[in-house]
Coordinates of C-alpha atoms and ligand atoms in Angstrom, one line a residue:
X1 CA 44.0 103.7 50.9
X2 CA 47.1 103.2 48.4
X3 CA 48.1 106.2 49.2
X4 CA 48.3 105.4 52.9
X5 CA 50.3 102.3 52.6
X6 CA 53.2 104.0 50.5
X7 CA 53.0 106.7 52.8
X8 CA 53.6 104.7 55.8
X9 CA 56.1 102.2 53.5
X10 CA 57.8 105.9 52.6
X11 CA 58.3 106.9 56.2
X12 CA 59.3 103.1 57.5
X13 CA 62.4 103.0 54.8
X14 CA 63.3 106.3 54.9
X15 CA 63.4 107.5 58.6
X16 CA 66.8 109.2 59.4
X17 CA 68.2 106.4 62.1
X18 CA 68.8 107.9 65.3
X19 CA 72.3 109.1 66.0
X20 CA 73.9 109.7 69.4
X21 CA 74.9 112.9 71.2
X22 CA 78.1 112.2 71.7
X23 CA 78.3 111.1 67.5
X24 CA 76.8 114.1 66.3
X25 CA 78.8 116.8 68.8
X26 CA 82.3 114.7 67.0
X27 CA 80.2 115.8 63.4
X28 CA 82.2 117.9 61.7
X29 CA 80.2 118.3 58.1
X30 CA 77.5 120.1 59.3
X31 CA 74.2 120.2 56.8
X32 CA 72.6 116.8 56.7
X33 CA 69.3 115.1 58.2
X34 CA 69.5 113.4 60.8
X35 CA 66.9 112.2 64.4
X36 CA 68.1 112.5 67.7
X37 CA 66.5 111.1 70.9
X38 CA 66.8 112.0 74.7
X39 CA 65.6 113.9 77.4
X40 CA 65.2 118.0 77.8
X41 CA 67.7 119.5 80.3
X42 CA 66.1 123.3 79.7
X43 CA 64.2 125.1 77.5
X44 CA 64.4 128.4 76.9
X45 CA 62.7 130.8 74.3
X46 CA 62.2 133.9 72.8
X47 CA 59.0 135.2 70.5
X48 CA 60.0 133.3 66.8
X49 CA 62.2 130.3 67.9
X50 CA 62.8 128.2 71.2
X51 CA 65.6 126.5 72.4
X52 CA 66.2 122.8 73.4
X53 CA 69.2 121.9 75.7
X54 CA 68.6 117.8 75.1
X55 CA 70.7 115.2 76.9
X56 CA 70.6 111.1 76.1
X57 CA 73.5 110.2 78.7
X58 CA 75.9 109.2 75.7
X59 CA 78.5 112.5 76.8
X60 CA 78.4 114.9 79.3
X61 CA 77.7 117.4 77.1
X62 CA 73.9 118.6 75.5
X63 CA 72.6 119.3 72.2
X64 CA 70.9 122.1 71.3
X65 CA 67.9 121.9 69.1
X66 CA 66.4 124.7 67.8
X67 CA 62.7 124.7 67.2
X68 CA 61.2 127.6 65.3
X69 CA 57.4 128.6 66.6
X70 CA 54.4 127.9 64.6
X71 CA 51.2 126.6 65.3
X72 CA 51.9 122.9 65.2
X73 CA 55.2 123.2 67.5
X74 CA 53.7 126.2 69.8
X75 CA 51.4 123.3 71.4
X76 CA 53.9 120.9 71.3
X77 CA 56.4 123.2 73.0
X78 CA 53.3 124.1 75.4
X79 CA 53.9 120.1 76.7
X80 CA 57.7 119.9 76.8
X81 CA 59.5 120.7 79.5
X82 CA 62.5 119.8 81.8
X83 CA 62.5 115.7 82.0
X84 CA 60.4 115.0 78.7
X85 CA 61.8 112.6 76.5
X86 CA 61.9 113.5 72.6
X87 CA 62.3 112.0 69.5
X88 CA 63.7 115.4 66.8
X89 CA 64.2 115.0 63.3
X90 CA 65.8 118.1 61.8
X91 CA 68.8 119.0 60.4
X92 CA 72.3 119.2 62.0
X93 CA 73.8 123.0 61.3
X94 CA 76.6 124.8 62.1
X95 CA 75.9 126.6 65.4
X96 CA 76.1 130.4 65.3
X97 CA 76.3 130.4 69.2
X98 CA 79.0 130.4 71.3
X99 CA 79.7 127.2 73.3
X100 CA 78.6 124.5 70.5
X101 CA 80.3 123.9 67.1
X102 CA 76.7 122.3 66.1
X103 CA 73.0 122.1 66.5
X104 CA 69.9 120.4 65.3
X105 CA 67.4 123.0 63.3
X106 CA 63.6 120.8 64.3
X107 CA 62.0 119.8 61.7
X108 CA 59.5 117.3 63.4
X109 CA 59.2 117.3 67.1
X110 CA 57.9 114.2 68.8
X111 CA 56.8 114.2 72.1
X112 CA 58.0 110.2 73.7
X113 CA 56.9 111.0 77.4
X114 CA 56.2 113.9 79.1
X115 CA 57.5 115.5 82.7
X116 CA 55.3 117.6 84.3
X117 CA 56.8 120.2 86.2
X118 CA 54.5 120.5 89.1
X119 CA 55.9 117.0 90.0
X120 CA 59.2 116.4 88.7
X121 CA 61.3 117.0 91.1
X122 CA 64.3 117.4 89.5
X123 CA 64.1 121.3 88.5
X124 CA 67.1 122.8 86.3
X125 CA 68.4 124.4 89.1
X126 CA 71.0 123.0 91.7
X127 CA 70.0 120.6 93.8
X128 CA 71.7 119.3 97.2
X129 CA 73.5 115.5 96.6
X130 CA 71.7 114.6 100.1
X131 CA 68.2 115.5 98.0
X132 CA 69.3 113.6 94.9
X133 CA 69.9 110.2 97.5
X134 CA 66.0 110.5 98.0
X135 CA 65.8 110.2 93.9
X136 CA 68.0 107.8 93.5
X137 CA 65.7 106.5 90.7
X138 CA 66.1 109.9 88.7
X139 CA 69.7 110.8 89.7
X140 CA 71.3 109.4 86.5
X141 CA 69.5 112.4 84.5
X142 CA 72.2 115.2 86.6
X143 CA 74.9 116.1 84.9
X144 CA 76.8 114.5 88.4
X145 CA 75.5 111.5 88.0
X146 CA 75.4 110.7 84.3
X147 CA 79.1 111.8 84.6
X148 CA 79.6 109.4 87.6
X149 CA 78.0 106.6 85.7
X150 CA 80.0 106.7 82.6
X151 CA 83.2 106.8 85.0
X152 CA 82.1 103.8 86.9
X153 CA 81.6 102.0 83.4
X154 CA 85.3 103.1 82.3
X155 CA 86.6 102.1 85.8
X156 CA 85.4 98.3 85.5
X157 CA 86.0 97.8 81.9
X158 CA 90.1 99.5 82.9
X159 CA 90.2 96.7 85.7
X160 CA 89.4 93.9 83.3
X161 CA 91.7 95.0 80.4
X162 CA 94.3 95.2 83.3
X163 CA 94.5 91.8 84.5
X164 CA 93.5 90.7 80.8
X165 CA 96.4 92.4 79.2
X166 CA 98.8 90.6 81.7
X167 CA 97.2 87.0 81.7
X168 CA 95.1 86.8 84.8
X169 CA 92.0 85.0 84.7
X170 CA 88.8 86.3 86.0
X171 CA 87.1 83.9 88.5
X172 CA 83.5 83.9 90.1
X173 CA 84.2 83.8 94.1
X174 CA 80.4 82.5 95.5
X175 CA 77.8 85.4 96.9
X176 CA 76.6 82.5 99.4
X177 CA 79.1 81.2 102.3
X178 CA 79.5 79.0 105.1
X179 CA 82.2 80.5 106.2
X180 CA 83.4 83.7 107.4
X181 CA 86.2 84.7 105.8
X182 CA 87.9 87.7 107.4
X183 CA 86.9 86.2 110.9
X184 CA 85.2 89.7 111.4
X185 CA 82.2 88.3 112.4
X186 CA 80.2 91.2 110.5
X187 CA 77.6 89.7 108.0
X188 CA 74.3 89.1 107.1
X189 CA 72.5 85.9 107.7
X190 CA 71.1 83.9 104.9
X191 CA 68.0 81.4 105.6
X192 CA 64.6 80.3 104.9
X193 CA 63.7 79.2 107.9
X194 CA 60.4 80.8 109.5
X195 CA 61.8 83.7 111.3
X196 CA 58.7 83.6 113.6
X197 CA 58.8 80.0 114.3
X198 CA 62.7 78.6 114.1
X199 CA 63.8 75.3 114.3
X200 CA 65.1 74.6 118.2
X201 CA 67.9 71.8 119.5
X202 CA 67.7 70.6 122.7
X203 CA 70.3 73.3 124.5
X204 CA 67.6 76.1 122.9
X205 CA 69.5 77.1 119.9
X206 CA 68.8 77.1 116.4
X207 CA 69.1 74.3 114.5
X208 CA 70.3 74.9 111.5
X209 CA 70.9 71.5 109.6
X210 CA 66.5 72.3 109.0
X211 CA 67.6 75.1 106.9
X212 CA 68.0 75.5 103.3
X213 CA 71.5 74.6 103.0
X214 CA 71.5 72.0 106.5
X215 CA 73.9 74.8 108.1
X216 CA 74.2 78.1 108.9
X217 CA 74.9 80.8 105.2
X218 CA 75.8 84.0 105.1
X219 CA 76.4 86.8 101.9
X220 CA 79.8 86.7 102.0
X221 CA 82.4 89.4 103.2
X222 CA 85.3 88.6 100.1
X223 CA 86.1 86.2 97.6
X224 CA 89.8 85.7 98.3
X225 CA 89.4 82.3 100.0
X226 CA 88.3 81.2 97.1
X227 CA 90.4 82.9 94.8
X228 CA 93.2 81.7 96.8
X229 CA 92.0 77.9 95.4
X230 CA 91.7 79.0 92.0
X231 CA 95.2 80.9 92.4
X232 CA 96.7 77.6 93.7
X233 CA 96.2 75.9 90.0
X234 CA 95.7 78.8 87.7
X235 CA 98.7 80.8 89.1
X236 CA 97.0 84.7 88.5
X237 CA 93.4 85.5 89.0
X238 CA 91.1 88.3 90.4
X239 CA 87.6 88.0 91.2
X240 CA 85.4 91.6 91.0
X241 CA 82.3 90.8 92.9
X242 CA 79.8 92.2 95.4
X243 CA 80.6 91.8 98.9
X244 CA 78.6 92.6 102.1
X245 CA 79.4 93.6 105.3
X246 CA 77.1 94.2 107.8
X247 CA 79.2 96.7 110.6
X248 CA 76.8 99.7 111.3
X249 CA 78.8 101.8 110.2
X250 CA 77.4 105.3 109.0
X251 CA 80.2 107.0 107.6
X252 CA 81.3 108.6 103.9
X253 CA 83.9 105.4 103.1
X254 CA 81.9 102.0 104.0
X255 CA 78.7 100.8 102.4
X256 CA 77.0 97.5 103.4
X257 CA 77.2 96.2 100.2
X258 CA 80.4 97.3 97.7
X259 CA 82.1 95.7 94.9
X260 CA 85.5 94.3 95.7
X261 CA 88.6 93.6 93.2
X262 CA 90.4 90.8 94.6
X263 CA 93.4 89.2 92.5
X264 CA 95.2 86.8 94.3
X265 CA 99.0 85.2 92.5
X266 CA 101.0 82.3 93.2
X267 CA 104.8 82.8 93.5
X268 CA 104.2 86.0 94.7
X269 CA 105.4 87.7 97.5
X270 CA 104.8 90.6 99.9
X271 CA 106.9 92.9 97.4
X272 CA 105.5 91.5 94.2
X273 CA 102.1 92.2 95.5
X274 CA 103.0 96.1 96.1
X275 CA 104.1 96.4 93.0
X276 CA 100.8 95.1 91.0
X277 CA 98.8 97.0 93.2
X278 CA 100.9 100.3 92.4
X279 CA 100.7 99.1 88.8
X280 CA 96.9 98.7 88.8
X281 CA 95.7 102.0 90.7
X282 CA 98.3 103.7 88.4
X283 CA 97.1 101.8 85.3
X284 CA 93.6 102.8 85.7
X285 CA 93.9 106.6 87.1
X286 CA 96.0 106.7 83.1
X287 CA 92.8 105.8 81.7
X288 CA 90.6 107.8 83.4
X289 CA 92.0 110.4 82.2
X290 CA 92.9 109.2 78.8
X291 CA 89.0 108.3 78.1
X292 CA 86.8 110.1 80.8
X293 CA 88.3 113.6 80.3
X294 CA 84.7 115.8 79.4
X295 CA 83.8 114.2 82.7
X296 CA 86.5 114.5 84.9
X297 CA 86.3 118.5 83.8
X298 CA 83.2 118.5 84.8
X299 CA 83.5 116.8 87.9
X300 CA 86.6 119.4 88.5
X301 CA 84.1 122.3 88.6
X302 CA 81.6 120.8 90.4
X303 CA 84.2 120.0 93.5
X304 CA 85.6 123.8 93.0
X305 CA 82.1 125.3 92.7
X306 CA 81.3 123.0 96.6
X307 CA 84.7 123.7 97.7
X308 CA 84.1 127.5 97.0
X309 CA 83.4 128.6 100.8
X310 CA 86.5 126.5 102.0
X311 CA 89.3 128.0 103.5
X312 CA 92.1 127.9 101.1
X313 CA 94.1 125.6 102.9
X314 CA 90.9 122.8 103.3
X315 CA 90.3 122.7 99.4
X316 CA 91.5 119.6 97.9
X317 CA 94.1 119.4 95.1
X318 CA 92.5 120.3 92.0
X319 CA 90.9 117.0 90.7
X320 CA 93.1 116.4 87.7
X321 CA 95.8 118.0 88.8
X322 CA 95.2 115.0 91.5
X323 CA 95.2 112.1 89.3
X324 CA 98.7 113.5 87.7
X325 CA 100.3 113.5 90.6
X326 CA 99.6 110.2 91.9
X327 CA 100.1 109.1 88.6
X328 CA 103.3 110.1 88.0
X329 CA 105.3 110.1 91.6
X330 CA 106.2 106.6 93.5
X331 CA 104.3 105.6 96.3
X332 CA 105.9 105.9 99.7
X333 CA 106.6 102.4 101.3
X334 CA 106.9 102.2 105.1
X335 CA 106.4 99.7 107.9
X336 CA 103.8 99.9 110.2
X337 CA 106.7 100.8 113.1
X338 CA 107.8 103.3 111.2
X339 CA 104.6 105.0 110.9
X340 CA 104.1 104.5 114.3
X341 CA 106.5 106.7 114.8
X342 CA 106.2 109.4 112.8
X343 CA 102.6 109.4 114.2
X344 CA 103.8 109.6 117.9
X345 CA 106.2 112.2 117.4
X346 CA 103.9 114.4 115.3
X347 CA 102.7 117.8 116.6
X348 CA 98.9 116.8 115.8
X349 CA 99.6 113.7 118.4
X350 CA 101.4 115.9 121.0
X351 CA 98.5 118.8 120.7
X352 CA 96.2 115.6 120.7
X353 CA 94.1 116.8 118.0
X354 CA 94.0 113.1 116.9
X355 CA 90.6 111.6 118.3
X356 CA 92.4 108.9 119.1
X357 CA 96.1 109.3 120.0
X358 CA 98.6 107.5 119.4
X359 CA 100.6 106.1 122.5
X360 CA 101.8 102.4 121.9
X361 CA 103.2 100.2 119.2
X362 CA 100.0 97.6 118.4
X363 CA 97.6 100.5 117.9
X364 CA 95.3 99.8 115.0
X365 CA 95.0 103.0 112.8
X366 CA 92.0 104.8 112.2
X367 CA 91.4 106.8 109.0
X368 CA 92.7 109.5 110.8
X369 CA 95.8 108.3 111.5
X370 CA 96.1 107.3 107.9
X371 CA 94.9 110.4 106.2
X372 CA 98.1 112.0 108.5
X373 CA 100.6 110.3 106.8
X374 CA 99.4 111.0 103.6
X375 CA 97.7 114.1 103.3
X376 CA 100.2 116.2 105.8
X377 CA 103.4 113.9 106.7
X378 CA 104.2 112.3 103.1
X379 CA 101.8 114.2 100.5
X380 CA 101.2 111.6 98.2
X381 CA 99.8 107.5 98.3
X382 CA 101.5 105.5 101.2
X383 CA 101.7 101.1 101.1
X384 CA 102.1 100.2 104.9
X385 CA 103.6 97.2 105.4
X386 CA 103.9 94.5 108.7
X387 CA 101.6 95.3 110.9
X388 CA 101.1 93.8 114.1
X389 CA 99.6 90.1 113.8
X390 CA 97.0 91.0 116.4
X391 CA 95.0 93.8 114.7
X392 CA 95.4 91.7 111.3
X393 CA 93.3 88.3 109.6
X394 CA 94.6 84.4 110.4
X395 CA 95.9 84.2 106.8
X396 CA 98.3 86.4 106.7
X397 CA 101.9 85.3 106.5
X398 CA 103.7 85.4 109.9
X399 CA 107.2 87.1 110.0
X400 CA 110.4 85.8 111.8
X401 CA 110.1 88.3 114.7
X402 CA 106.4 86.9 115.9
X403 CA 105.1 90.0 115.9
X404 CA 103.9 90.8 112.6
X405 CA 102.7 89.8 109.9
X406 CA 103.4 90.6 105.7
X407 CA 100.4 92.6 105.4
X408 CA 100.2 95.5 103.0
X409 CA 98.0 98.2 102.9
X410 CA 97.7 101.5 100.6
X411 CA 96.6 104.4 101.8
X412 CA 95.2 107.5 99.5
X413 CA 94.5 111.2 99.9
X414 CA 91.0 112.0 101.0
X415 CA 90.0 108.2 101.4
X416 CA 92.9 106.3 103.9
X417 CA 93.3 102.7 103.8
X418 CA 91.8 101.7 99.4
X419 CA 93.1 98.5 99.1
X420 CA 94.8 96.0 102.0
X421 CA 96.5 92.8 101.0
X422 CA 99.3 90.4 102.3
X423 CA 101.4 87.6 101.3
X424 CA 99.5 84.4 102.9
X425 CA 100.8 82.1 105.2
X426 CA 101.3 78.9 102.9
X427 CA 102.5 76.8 105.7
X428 CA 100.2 74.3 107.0
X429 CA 101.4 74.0 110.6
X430 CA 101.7 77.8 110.8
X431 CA 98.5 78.6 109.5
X432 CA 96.4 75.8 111.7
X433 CA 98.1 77.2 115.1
X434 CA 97.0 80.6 114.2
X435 CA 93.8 79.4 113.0
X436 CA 93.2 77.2 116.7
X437 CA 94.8 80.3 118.1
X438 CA 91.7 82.9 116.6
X439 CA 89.5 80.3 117.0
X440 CA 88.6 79.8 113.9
X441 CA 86.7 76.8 113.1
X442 CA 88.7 74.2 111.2
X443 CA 86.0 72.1 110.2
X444 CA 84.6 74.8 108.4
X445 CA 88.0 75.5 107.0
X446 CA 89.0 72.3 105.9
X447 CA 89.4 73.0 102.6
X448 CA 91.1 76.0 102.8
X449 CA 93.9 74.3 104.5
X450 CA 94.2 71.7 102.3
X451 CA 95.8 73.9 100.0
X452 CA 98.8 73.8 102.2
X453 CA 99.0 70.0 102.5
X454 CA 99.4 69.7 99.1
X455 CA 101.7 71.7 96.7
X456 CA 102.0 74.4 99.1
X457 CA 103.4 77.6 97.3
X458 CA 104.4 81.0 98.6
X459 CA 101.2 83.3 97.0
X460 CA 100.1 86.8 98.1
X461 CA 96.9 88.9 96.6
X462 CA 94.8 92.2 97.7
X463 CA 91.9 93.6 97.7
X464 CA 90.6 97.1 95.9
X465 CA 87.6 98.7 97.7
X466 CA 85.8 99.7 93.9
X467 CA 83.6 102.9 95.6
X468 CA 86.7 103.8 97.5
X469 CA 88.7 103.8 94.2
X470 CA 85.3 106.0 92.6
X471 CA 85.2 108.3 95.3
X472 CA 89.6 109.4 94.6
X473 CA 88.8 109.2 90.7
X474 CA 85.8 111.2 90.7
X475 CA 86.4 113.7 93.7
X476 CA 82.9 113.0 95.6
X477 CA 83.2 113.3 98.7
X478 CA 80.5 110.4 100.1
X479 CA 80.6 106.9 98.9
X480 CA 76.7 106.9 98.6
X481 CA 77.3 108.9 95.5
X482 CA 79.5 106.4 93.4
X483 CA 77.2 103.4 93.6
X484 CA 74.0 103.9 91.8
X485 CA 71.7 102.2 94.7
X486 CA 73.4 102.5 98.0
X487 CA 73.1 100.2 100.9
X488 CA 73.7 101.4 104.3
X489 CA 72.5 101.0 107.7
X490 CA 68.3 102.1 107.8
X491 CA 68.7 102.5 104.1
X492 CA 67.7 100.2 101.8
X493 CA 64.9 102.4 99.0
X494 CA 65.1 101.5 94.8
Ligands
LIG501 O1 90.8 95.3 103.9 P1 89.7 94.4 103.5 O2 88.7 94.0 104.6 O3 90.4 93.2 102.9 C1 89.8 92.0 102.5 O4 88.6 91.8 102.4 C2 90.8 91.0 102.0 N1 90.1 89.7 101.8 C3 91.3 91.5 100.6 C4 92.3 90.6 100.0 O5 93.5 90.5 100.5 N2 92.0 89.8 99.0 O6 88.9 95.1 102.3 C5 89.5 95.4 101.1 C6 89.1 96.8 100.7 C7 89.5 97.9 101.6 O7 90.8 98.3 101.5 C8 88.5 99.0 101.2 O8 88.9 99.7 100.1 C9 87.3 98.2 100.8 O9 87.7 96.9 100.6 N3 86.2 98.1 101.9 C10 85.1 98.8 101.8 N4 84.5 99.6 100.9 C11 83.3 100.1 101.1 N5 82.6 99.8 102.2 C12 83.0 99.0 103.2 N6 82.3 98.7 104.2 C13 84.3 98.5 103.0 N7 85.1 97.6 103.7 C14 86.2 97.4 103.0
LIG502 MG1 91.6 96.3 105.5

């Protein structure tokens, strides 16, 4: 009995705390105790001693843990395989293998759930991304995905420290509208009404002052309206919610529901707002690869490894090699005309190998059109600038010509169009005729156009596409593989 309690009193205050992967792989004094927890990548073995590849998502990288057979570990080992999560005391040695500087010698193996390997499906062998979608809820223990996750973490926390370090103030845009922002018309419906029993008026349609909010909601499609407000008093915020936008459709660039970066600045104009975003995608590409490298090198190989069976010519740039050269060379900044153009006169619109071609100035550009200019006319990032007023939102500010408007978008290899911005029209009677003219609604706008009755102010912002800016950093090549959960249309599992 005595004995008991200072035996368990013994092993309470003396347990080796649990140390990371990534802490113990920096080690460099090999020879003390120490526990490590995670999940078995492999296992491998010969007659006397087994081997342990064990991941707990802290780095990219695996420690080994070496487990020497006898009869108390041989039915442990029996249980443990590919998936199993582990608790290992032991020691931490100097490795004698190749590959590792050091590894954990078992003394005490704890078994903290098993896998069995008749069902888990994820095998240490390679598996296709379209299978891993269907596990969504076991992805994060690949390699890819772990790897992807950490990124995405770095990405956000860049984007923050970004606007923090220059004074912007992060502000909470609402998730619930009633209005439509873009004009686009695309989003989802929010209401508690009885679907199978609505509310009628007299004319037969719904009546919507009976539901939840006495109008018609909607998830909305981006905060800048309302960053726009904020902007008007606090000079330089950014919002970094979740938008939703519900246009069917399936491609590897648009999900239904993405996370948007939206900082919006007073005083600013068209040129001001090229800049920042220039700074931005450049600021955080830098930190990518000053904190995500063991990653990013693993990513690399993966892209090679899938790449393998491409001509040489329809490989992309190697992935960091990538990142250094958008880092380090200007963006090209054109108008819209111009690349009009260039995309008229090319040989890929004259051999009409563009789906759609391009004939007349007004054309609105497909991802096509934008990949042209900066994958094969101008080899590196491209801002467009003044596009046509008719293919662009209500907001934007009108030039003197009357046929376009200070719009900006940047385009990027392998993705097109990442973010698209514009300096806003700040004056009232400018804004309401274009507003009467699109039909927008200005009673549901009311307070939007307030802004310019009272202390109007020049002010221009933009908007980052956050799995767009995933899918350049990390190489993927489908935007359902840099969001953890992806929502798209007759897709909506985990
Ligand atoms: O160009 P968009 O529609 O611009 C706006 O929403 C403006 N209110 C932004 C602003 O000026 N504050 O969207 C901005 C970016 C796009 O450039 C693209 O990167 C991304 O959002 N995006 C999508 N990303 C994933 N799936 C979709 N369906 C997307 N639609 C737009
Ligand atoms: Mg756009």
């Amino acid at each position: 009995m005595k004995f008991s309690f200072f035996a368990k009193f013994y092993k309470y205050y003396f347990k080796v705390k649990r140390t990371e992967i990534n802490e113990l792989l920096k080690t460099t004094e090999a020879g003390h105790k120490i526990n490590v927890k995670g999940w078995v990548r492999t296992k491998r073995g010969s007659k006397n001693v087994s081997f342990i590849a064990l991941n707990d998502g802290s780095t990219i990288n695996n420690i080994q843990v070496v487990v020497e057979m006898n009869e108390e570990n041989d039915k442990l080992l029996e249980r443990i395989h590919t998936g199993a999560a582990l608790s290992v005391d032991g020691m931490l040695i100097e490795s004698a293998g190749s590959g590792q500087r050091v590894e954990v010698q078992a003394t005490k193996l704890e078994i903290l759930g098993e896998a069995n390997p008749n069902e888990y499906p994820l095998q240490p062998k390679k598996h296709s991304l379209e299978f891993l979608r269907e596990k969504a809820h076991l992805r994060y223990r690949t390699s890819t995905f772990s790897a992807i996750g950490r990124i995405r973490h770095a990405m956000i926390f860049a984007i923050h420290k970004f606007f923090n370090d220059r004074g912007f103030y992060n502000v909470h845009s609402p998730i619930i509208t009633g209005s439509d922002a873009e004009g686009a018309g695309e989003m989802f419906q929010v209401t508690t009404l009885d679907l199978e029993n609505m509310p009628k008026n007299p004319d037969g349609k719904i009546d919507f002052s009976r539901d939840f909010f006495g109008k018609a909601a909607n998830l909305t499609v981006s905060g800048q309206l309302e960053a726009e407000l904020a902007a008007l008093a606090l000079s330089k915020v950014y919002t970094f919610g979740p938008t939703f936008r519900a246009e069917n459709s399936n491609t590897t660039r648009h999900l239904a529901e993405f996370w948007m970066i939206e900082p919006e600045m007073a005083f600013y104009d068209i040129n001001d707002d090229m800049d920042l975003a220039e700074d931005m995608l450049k600021y955080v590409i830098d930190y990518a690869l000053e904190h995500c490298m063991d990653d990013l090198l693993f990513l690399s190989k993966r892209l090679e490894e899938e790449e393998k069976n491409k001509k040489a010519d329809e490989r992309s740039m190697e992935l960091i090699e990538k990142l250094r050269f958008v880092l380090d060379n200007p963006f090209e900044r054109i108008t819209y005309t111009e690349a009009i153009d260039i995309l008229k006169n090319s040989n890929h619109n004259k051999k009409k190998k563009f789906q759609y071609l391009i004939e007349d100035w007004g054309a609105d550009l497909q991802s096509e059109h934008e990949r042209y200019l900066v994958e094969k006319h101008f080899k590196k990032p491209v801002i467009l600038t003044n596009y046509p007023k008719d293919i662009k939102a209500f907001y934007m500010k009108q030039n003197d010509d009357g046929k376009t408007v200070r719009a900006m978008d940047v385009l990027f290899p392998q993705i097109g169009e990442i973010i698209g911005g514009s300096q806003r029209e700040e004056v009232y009677s400018k804004l309401a005729d274009r507003m009467a003219e699109m039909h927008i609604p200005e009673e549901s706008m009311w307070w939007y156009l307030e802004t310019r009755k009272f202390g109007t102010v020049p002010h221009a912002g933009f908007g980052l596409g956050f799995e767009r800016l995933m899918l350049f950093i990390t190489g993927m090549g489908n935007i359902r593989d840099v969001i953890p959960f992806p929502r798209t249309p007759q897709n909506l599992e985990f």
